Short mmCIF file of C-alpha atoms in Angstrom, two decimals:
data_model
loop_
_atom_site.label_atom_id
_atom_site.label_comp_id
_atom_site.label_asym_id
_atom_site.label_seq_id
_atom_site.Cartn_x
_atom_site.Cartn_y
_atom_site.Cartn_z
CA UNK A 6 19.50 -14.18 11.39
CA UNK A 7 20.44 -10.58 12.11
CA UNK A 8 19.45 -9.27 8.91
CA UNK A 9 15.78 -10.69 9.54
CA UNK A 10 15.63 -10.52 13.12
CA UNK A 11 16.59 -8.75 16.57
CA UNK A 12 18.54 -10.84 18.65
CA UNK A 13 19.19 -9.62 22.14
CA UNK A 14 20.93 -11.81 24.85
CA UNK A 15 19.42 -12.60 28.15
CA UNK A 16 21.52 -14.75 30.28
CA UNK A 17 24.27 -17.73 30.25
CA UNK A 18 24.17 -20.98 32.16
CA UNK A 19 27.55 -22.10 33.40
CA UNK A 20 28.78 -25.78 33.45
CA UNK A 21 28.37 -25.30 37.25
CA UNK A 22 24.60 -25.22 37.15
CA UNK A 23 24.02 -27.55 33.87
CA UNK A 24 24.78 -31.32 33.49
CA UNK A 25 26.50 -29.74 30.31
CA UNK A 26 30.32 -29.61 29.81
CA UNK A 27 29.94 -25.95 28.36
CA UNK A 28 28.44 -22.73 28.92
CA UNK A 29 25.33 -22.05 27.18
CA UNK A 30 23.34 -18.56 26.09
CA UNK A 31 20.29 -17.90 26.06
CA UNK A 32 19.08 -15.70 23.33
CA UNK A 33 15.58 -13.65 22.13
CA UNK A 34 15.08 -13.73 18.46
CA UNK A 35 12.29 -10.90 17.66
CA UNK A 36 11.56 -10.50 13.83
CA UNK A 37 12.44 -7.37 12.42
CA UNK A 38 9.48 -5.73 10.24
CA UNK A 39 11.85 -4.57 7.52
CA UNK A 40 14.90 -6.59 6.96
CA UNK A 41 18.69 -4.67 7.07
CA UNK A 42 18.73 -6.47 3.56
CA UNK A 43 15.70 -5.24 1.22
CA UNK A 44 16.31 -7.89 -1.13
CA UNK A 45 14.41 -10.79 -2.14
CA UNK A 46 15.49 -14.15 0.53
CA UNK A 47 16.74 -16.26 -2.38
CA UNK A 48 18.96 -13.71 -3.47
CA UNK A 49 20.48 -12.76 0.14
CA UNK A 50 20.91 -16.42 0.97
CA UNK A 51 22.54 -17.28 -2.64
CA UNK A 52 24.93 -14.51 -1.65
CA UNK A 53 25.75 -15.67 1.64
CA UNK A 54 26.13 -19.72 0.96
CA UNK A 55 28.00 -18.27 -1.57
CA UNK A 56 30.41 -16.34 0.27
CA UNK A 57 30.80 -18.80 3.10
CA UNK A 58 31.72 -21.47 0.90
CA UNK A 59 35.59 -20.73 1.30
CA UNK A 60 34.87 -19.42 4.79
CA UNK A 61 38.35 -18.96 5.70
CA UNK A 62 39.94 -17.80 2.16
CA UNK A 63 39.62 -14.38 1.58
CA UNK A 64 35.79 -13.44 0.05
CA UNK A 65 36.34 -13.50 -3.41
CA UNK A 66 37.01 -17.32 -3.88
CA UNK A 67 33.17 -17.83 -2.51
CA UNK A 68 31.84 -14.70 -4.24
CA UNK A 69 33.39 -16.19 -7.42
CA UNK A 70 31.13 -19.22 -7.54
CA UNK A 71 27.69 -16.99 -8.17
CA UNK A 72 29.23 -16.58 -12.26
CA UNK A 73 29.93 -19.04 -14.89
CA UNK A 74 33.37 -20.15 -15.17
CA UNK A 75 34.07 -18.06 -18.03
CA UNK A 76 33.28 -14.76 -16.52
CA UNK A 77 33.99 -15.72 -13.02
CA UNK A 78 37.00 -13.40 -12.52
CA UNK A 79 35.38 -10.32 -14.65
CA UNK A 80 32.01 -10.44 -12.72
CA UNK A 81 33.33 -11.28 -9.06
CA UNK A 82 35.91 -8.19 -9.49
CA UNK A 83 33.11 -5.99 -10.70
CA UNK A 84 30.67 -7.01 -8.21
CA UNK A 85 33.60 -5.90 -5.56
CA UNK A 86 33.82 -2.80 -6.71
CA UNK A 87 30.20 -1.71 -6.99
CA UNK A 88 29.96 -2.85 -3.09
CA UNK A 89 33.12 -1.33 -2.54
CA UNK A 90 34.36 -4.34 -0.64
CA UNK A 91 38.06 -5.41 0.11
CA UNK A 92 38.50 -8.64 -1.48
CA UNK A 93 41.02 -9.28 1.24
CA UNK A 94 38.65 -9.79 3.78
CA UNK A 95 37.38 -12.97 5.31
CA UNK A 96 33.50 -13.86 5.01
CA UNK A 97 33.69 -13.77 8.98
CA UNK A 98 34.68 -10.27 8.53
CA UNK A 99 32.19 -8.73 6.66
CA UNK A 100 29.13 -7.03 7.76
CA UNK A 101 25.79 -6.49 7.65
CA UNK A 102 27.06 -3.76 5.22
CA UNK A 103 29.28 -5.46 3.54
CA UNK A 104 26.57 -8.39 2.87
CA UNK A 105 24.21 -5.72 2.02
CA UNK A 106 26.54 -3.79 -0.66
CA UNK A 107 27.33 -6.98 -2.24
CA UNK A 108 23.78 -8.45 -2.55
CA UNK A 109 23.00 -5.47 -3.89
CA UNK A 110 25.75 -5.30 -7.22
CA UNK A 111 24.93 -8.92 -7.52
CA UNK A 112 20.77 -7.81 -7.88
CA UNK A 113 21.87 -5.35 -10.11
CA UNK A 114 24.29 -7.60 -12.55
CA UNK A 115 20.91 -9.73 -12.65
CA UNK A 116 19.25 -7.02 -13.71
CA UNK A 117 20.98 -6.56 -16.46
CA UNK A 118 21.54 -10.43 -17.29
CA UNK A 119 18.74 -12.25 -15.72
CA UNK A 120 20.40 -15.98 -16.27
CA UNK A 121 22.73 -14.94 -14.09
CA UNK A 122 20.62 -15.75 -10.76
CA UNK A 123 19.62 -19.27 -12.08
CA UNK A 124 23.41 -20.03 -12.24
CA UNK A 125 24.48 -22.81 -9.88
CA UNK A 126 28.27 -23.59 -10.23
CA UNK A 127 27.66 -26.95 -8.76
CA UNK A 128 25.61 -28.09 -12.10
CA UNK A 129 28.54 -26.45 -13.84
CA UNK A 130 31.15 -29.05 -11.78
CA UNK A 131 28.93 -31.60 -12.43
CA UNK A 132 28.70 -31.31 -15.92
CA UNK A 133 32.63 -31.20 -16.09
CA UNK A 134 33.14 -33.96 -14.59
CA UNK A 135 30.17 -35.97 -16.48
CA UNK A 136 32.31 -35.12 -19.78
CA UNK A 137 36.22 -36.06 -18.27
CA UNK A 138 34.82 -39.38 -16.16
CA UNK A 139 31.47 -40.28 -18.05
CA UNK A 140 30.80 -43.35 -15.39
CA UNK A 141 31.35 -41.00 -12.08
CA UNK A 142 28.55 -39.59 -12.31
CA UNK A 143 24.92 -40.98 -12.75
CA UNK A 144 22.28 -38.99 -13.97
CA UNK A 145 20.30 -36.85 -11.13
CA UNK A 146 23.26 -37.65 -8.57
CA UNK A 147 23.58 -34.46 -6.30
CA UNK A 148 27.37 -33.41 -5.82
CA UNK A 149 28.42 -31.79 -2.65
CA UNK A 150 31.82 -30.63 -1.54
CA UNK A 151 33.97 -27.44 -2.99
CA UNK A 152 35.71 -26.87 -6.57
#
């Protein structure tokens, strides 16, 4: 939301005057007019899911899952480096910035190999495990859950 939108806080209710257990905020969204990310939403949001995915490994296990398999570790150190982000850190860690760099050496490895975008490492799992357990899998079943 804060790449797409101005949040600014206006007030908490305690438990004291709620029928609520906790304390709750209450928050104005107001829609920025350019976004702190000037790339298309697909892209940003690919990148993010992405990144959360592991969301308390360090960023490149999540990062890692926007290449194919075999150029997963190539790719997802390159993409590092042209953001010039730690792969260290934690997703909760990383910026606006740091979001911003990184969607932007991911738009620009698309650039150069367009297939790269429709990539989805979850078609990738499923097809590995269609070939090692042929009856796990039906045809058009949607797999959820981590690699």
């Amino acid at each position: 939301m804060e790449n797409s939108h101005s949040v600014q806080y206006q007030a908490t209710i305690s438990e004291k005057n709620s029928h609520l257990q906790v304390d709750v905020a209450v928050v104005h969204f107001t829609p920025l007019i350019q976004p702190k990310i000037e790339q298309p939403f697909k892209l940003v949001e690919k990148v993010v899911q992405s990144v959360f995915q592991y969301r308390r490994k360090h960023c490149h296990h999540g990062l890692s899952l926007l290449f194919p398999e075999d150029q997963r570790k190539e790719l997802t150190s390159k993409t590092l480096m042209l953001a010039n982000v730690e792969q260290t850190l934690r997703p909760t860690e990383l910026t606006i910035k740091h979001f911003r760099d990184l969607c932007c050496a991911y738009r620009e490895l698309c650039d150069k190999d367009p297939e790269l975008f429709s990539y989805n490492f979850r078609e990738e799992l499923r097809q590995k495990r269609l070939k090692t357990n042929p009856g796990l899998i039906k045809e058009g079943e949607v797999i959820t859950g981590t690699v």
